[in-house]
PDB file of C-alpha atoms in Angstrom:
ATOM      1  CA  ALA A  12      19.460   9.745 -21.459  1.00 52.00           C
ATOM      2  CA  PRO A  13      20.857   9.768 -17.923  1.00 58.00           C
ATOM      3  CA  ALA A  14      18.349   9.857 -15.075  1.00 63.00           C
ATOM      4  CA  GLU A  15      17.504  13.362 -13.978  1.00 68.00           C
ATOM      5  CA  PRO A  16      18.912  14.281 -10.552  1.00 88.00           C
ATOM      6  CA  TYR A  17      16.382  14.712  -7.756  1.00 94.00           C
ATOM      7  CA  VAL A  18      15.985  17.255  -4.989  1.00 95.00           C
ATOM      8  CA  VAL A  19      14.852  15.866  -1.618  1.00 96.00           C
ATOM      9  CA  ASP A  20      12.920  18.064   0.810  1.00 96.00           C
ATOM     10  CA  GLY A  21      12.322  16.357   4.131  1.00 97.00           C
ATOM     11  CA  GLY A  22      13.193  16.555   7.777  1.00 96.00           C
ATOM     12  CA  CYS A  23      14.997  14.328  10.227  1.00 96.00           C
ATOM     13  CA  ARG A  24      14.789  13.503  13.893  1.00 96.00           C
ATOM     14  CA  ASP A  25      17.145  11.233  15.808  1.00 95.00           C
ATOM     15  CA  GLY A  26      19.019  10.398  12.586  1.00 95.00           C
ATOM     16  CA  VAL A  27      15.994   9.172  10.577  1.00 96.00           C
ATOM     17  CA  ALA A  28      13.445  10.713   8.210  1.00 97.00           C
ATOM     18  CA  GLN A  29      10.640  12.480  10.079  1.00 97.00           C
ATOM     19  CA  GLY A  30       7.647  14.497   8.902  1.00 97.00           C
ATOM     20  CA  ARG A  31       6.768  15.823   5.458  1.00 97.00           C
ATOM     21  CA  TYR A  32       8.684  14.465   2.455  1.00 98.00           C
ATOM     22  CA  GLU A  33       8.884  15.803  -1.114  1.00 98.00           C
ATOM     23  CA  LEU A  34      10.935  14.636  -4.072  1.00 97.00           C
ATOM     24  CA  ARG A  35      11.284  16.889  -7.120  1.00 96.00           C
ATOM     25  CA  THR A  36      13.278  16.763 -10.310  1.00 93.00           C
ATOM     26  CA  SER A  37      16.123  19.277 -10.540  1.00 91.00           C
ATOM     27  CA  GLY A  38      13.762  21.211 -12.852  1.00 90.00           C
ATOM     28  CA  GLY A  39      11.223  21.508 -10.022  1.00 92.00           C
ATOM     29  CA  ALA A  40       8.642  18.925 -11.158  1.00 92.00           C
ATOM     30  CA  LEU A  41       7.004  17.253  -8.146  1.00 94.00           C
ATOM     31  CA  ARG A  42       7.504  13.461  -8.255  1.00 96.00           C
ATOM     32  CA  VAL A  43       6.592  12.263  -4.729  1.00 98.00           C
ATOM     33  CA  VAL A  44       4.841  13.617  -1.624  1.00 98.00           C
ATOM     34  CA  GLY A  45       4.523  11.663   1.605  1.00 98.00           C
ATOM     35  CA  ALA A  46       5.472  11.593   5.275  1.00 98.00           C
ATOM     36  CA  PHE A  47       7.702   9.649   7.648  1.00 98.00           C
ATOM     37  CA  ASN A  48       7.288   8.847  11.317  1.00 97.00           C
ATOM     38  CA  HIS A  49      10.521   7.680  13.006  1.00 96.00           C
ATOM     39  CA  GLY A  50      11.964   6.722   9.589  1.00 96.00           C
ATOM     40  CA  ARG A  51       8.904   4.685   8.563  1.00 97.00           C
ATOM     41  CA  ARG A  52       6.441   5.650   5.823  1.00 98.00           C
ATOM     42  CA  THR A  53       3.084   6.733   7.175  1.00 97.00           C
ATOM     43  CA  GLY A  54      -0.125   7.858   5.470  1.00 98.00           C
ATOM     44  CA  SER A  55      -0.381   8.503   1.738  1.00 98.00           C
ATOM     45  CA  PHE A  56       2.562   8.661  -0.647  1.00 98.00           C
ATOM     46  CA  ILE A  57       1.510  10.160  -3.986  1.00 98.00           C
ATOM     47  CA  PHE A  58       3.670   9.784  -7.105  1.00 97.00           C
ATOM     48  CA  TRP A  59       3.632  11.786 -10.364  1.00 94.00           C
ATOM     49  CA  GLU A  60       5.313  11.464 -13.733  1.00 91.00           C
ATOM     50  CA  PRO A  61       7.790  14.249 -14.658  1.00 84.00           C
ATOM     51  CA  SER A  62       5.000  15.621 -16.928  1.00 83.00           C
ATOM     52  CA  GLY A  63       2.819  16.158 -13.840  1.00 87.00           C
ATOM     53  CA  ALA A  64       0.404  13.269 -14.543  1.00 89.00           C
ATOM     54  CA  ARG A  65      -0.548  11.273 -11.446  1.00 92.00           C
ATOM     55  CA  LEU A  66       1.037   7.796 -11.302  1.00 95.00           C
ATOM     56  CA  ALA A  67       0.182   6.227  -7.955  1.00 97.00           C
ATOM     57  CA  HIS A  68      -1.269   6.577  -4.474  1.00 98.00           C
ATOM     58  CA  ILE A  69       0.276   4.151  -1.978  1.00 98.00           C
ATOM     59  CA  PRO A  70      -1.028   4.236   1.618  1.00 98.00           C
ATOM     60  CA  TYR A  71       1.112   3.102   4.546  1.00 98.00           C
ATOM     61  CA  ASP A  72       0.745   2.366   8.211  1.00 97.00           C
ATOM     62  CA  ASP A  73       4.048   1.863  10.057  1.00 97.00           C
ATOM     63  CA  ASP A  74       5.912   1.302   6.735  1.00 97.00           C
ATOM     64  CA  ALA A  75       3.511  -1.429   5.457  1.00 97.00           C
ATOM     65  CA  ARG A  76       1.060  -0.927   2.598  1.00 97.00           C
ATOM     66  CA  ASN A  77      -2.300  -0.448   4.284  1.00 98.00           C
ATOM     67  CA  GLY A  78      -5.460   0.913   2.614  1.00 98.00           C
ATOM     68  CA  THR A  79      -6.481   1.392  -1.013  1.00 98.00           C
ATOM     69  CA  LEU A  80      -3.496   1.458  -3.360  1.00 98.00           C
ATOM     70  CA  ALA A  81      -4.250   3.029  -6.747  1.00 98.00           C
ATOM     71  CA  THR A  82      -2.167   3.389  -9.903  1.00 97.00           C
ATOM     72  CA  TRP A  83      -2.780   5.070 -13.243  1.00 96.00           C
ATOM     73  CA  HIS A  84      -1.511   4.307 -16.731  1.00 94.00           C
ATOM     74  CA  GLU A  85       1.640   6.203 -17.678  1.00 90.00           C
ATOM     75  CA  GLY A  86       1.904   8.623 -20.575  1.00 86.00           C
ATOM     76  CA  ALA A  87      -1.183  10.819 -20.044  1.00 77.00           C
ATOM     77  CA  ALA A  88      -0.996  14.071 -22.009  1.00 73.00           C
ATOM     78  CA  ALA A  89       0.049  17.080 -19.933  1.00 68.00           C
ATOM     79  CA  GLY A  90      -3.017  18.383 -18.115  1.00 71.00           C
ATOM     80  CA  ALA A  91      -5.103  15.313 -19.007  1.00 76.00           C
ATOM     81  CA  GLU A  92      -6.549  12.959 -16.408  1.00 82.00           C
ATOM     82  CA  PRO A  93      -4.627   9.655 -16.610  1.00 89.00           C
ATOM     83  CA  SER A  94      -6.670   6.479 -17.029  1.00 93.00           C
ATOM     84  CA  ARG A  95      -6.965   4.107 -14.069  1.00 95.00           C
ATOM     85  CA  ARG A  96      -4.638   1.108 -14.111  1.00 96.00           C
ATOM     86  CA  GLN A  97      -5.169  -0.758 -10.840  1.00 97.00           C
ATOM     87  CA  GLU A  98      -6.816  -0.446  -7.414  1.00 98.00           C
ATOM     88  CA  SER A  99      -6.296  -2.900  -4.596  1.00 98.00           C
ATOM     89  CA  THR A 100      -7.006  -3.063  -0.880  1.00 98.00           C
ATOM     90  CA  TRP A 101      -4.081  -3.787   1.425  1.00 98.00           C
ATOM     91  CA  ARG A 102      -3.956  -4.679   5.115  1.00 97.00           C
ATOM     92  CA  ARG A 103      -0.647  -4.818   6.978  1.00 95.00           C
ATOM     93  CA  GLY A 104       1.427  -5.293   3.817  1.00 96.00           C
ATOM     94  CA  ALA A 105      -0.717  -7.907   2.007  1.00 97.00           C
ATOM     95  CA  ARG A 106      -3.529  -7.668  -0.553  1.00 97.00           C
ATOM     96  CA  ASP A 107      -6.703  -8.237   1.423  1.00 98.00           C
ATOM     97  CA  GLY A 108      -9.976  -7.420  -0.301  1.00 98.00           C
ATOM     98  CA  PRO A 109     -10.907  -6.346  -3.817  1.00 98.00           C
ATOM     99  CA  MET A 110      -8.503  -5.671  -6.682  1.00 98.00           C
ATOM    100  CA  ARG A 111      -9.614  -4.128  -9.981  1.00 98.00           C
ATOM    101  CA  THR A 112      -7.602  -3.427 -13.128  1.00 97.00           C
ATOM    102  CA  TRP A 113      -8.387  -1.530 -16.326  1.00 97.00           C
ATOM    103  CA  PHE A 114      -7.133  -1.462 -19.883  1.00 96.00           C
ATOM    104  CA  ARG A 115      -5.553   1.834 -20.979  1.00 92.00           C
ATOM    105  CA  ASP A 116      -8.766   2.699 -22.884  1.00 91.00           C
ATOM    106  CA  GLY A 117     -10.728   2.581 -19.606  1.00 92.00           C
ATOM    107  CA  HIS A 118     -12.481  -0.768 -20.083  1.00 94.00           C
ATOM    108  CA  ARG A 119     -12.290  -3.106 -17.102  1.00 95.00           C
ATOM    109  CA  ARG A 120      -9.642  -5.804 -17.330  1.00 97.00           C
ATOM    110  CA  SER A 121     -10.047  -7.782 -14.106  1.00 97.00           C
ATOM    111  CA  GLU A 122     -11.846  -7.975 -10.779  1.00 97.00           C
ATOM    112  CA  ALA A 123     -10.606 -10.165  -7.968  1.00 98.00           C
ATOM    113  CA  ASP A 124     -10.767 -10.735  -4.244  1.00 98.00           C
ATOM    114  CA  PHE A 125      -7.789 -11.538  -2.043  1.00 98.00           C
ATOM    115  CA  ALA A 126      -7.693 -12.798   1.551  1.00 98.00           C
ATOM    116  CA  HIS A 127      -4.424 -12.210   3.439  1.00 96.00           C
ATOM    117  CA  GLY A 128      -2.454 -12.117   0.151  1.00 96.00           C
ATOM    118  CA  THR A 129      -4.132 -15.175  -1.405  1.00 97.00           C
ATOM    119  CA  LEU A 130      -6.291 -14.906  -4.535  1.00 97.00           C
ATOM    120  CA  VAL A 131      -9.774 -16.260  -3.762  1.00 97.00           C
ATOM    121  CA  ARG A 132     -11.920 -15.076  -6.704  1.00 97.00           C
ATOM    122  CA  ALA A 133     -11.038 -13.881 -10.207  1.00 97.00           C
ATOM    123  CA  THR A 134     -12.935 -12.531 -13.199  1.00 97.00           C
ATOM    124  CA  ALA A 135     -11.307 -10.942 -16.223  1.00 97.00           C
ATOM    125  CA  TRP A 136     -12.158  -9.644 -19.677  1.00 97.00           C
ATOM    126  CA  SER A 137     -10.375  -9.845 -23.000  1.00 95.00           C
ATOM    127  CA  THR A 138      -9.495  -6.702 -24.967  1.00 94.00           C
ATOM    128  CA  ALA A 139     -12.672  -7.415 -26.979  1.00 94.00           C
ATOM    129  CA  GLY A 140     -14.752  -7.416 -23.760  1.00 94.00           C
ATOM    130  CA  THR A 141     -15.321 -11.184 -23.562  1.00 96.00           C
ATOM    131  CA  LYS A 142     -15.669 -12.378 -19.950  1.00 97.00           C
ATOM    132  CA  LEU A 143     -12.995 -14.832 -18.815  1.00 96.00           C
ATOM    133  CA  THR A 144     -13.447 -17.145 -15.831  1.00 89.00           C
ATOM    134  CA  GLY A 145     -11.590 -20.052 -14.277  1.00 94.00           C
ATOM    135  CA  ARG A 146      -7.917 -20.534 -15.052  1.00 96.00           C
ATOM    136  CA  ALA A 147      -7.834 -17.858 -17.790  1.00 96.00           C
ATOM    137  CA  ALA A 148      -9.180 -15.218 -15.391  1.00 97.00           C
ATOM    138  CA  ARG A 149      -6.804 -16.311 -12.609  1.00 97.00           C
ATOM    139  CA  GLU A 150      -3.852 -16.009 -14.993  1.00 97.00           C
ATOM    140  CA  VAL A 151      -4.838 -12.442 -15.961  1.00 97.00           C
ATOM    141  CA  VAL A 152      -5.307 -11.450 -12.307  1.00 97.00           C
ATOM    142  CA  GLU A 153      -2.014 -13.069 -11.240  1.00 97.00           C
ATOM    143  CA  ARG A 154      -0.152 -11.280 -14.089  1.00 96.00           C
ATOM    144  CA  ASP A 155      -1.836  -7.966 -13.211  1.00 96.00           C
ATOM    145  CA  ALA A 156      -1.032  -8.370  -9.498  1.00 97.00           C
ATOM    146  CA  ALA A 157       2.605  -9.223 -10.276  1.00 97.00           C
ATOM    147  CA  ALA A 158       2.919  -6.245 -12.657  1.00 95.00           C
ATOM    148  CA  ALA A 159       1.306  -3.950 -10.066  1.00 95.00           C
ATOM    149  CA  ASP A 160       3.762  -5.191  -7.435  1.00 96.00           C
ATOM    150  CA  VAL A 161       6.762  -4.487  -9.689  1.00 96.00           C
ATOM    151  CA  PHE A 162       5.396  -1.019 -10.526  1.00 95.00           C
ATOM    152  CA  SER A 163       4.777  -0.124  -6.856  1.00 96.00           C
ATOM    153  CA  THR A 164       8.118  -1.586  -5.729  1.00 96.00           C
ATOM    154  CA  ASP A 165       9.927   0.498  -8.365  1.00 95.00           C
ATOM    155  CA  LEU A 166       8.176   3.648  -7.085  1.00 96.00           C
ATOM    156  CA  GLU A 167       9.027   2.732  -3.490  1.00 97.00           C
ATOM    157  CA  ALA A 168      12.674   2.302  -4.546  1.00 96.00           C
ATOM    158  CA  LEU A 169      12.631   5.898  -5.844  1.00 95.00           C
ATOM    159  CA  VAL A 170      11.830   7.044  -2.288  1.00 97.00           C
ATOM    160  CA  ARG A 171      14.229   4.596  -0.630  1.00 95.00           C
ATOM    161  CA  THR A 172      17.130   5.823  -2.777  1.00 95.00           C
ATOM    162  CA  HIS A 173      16.256   9.498  -2.196  1.00 96.00           C
ATOM    163  CA  LEU A 174      15.757   9.819   1.549  1.00 96.00           C
ATOM    164  CA  PRO A 175      16.574  13.005   3.466  1.00 95.00           C
ATOM    165  CA  ARG A 176      20.230  13.236   4.581  1.00 93.00           C
ATOM    166  CA  CYS A 177      20.001  12.575   8.305  1.00 92.00           C
ATOM    167  CA  ASP A 178      23.664  12.162   9.283  1.00 82.00           C
TER     168      ASP A 178
END
């Protein structure tokens, strides 16, 4: 099916996005809420699935991820609380602090610490709940971090390709 067209609601100043930003499907479903300051993302951007289930919370300071980024597993039933997928602390655009991930069923999948974007500690669990350490845990954390980055980057692209018309 072709992608549903979006409706952008946001202001401009001096030719760039400024102030409150909303992105909705043509059917009116809210997909993204956030804000711009001089064309740069600022504060919290919150993303939803077309069904209305929450997908992600990405915090920014001067267009860089900064704060606690959180994502939820896709496909929650309408009206149901989605299960947590990933939480990570960011400072000035790099992971810096704890990162936690969960399996879709709610059981913890990994816990890690990052310093300035570098993985410094990793623990993970198998689907059966067996604790993994060492290389096995690092591999799970690295896969989870890479998947989280792709997921967040895809959501950010949704905003980037649907900015307010400021010409």
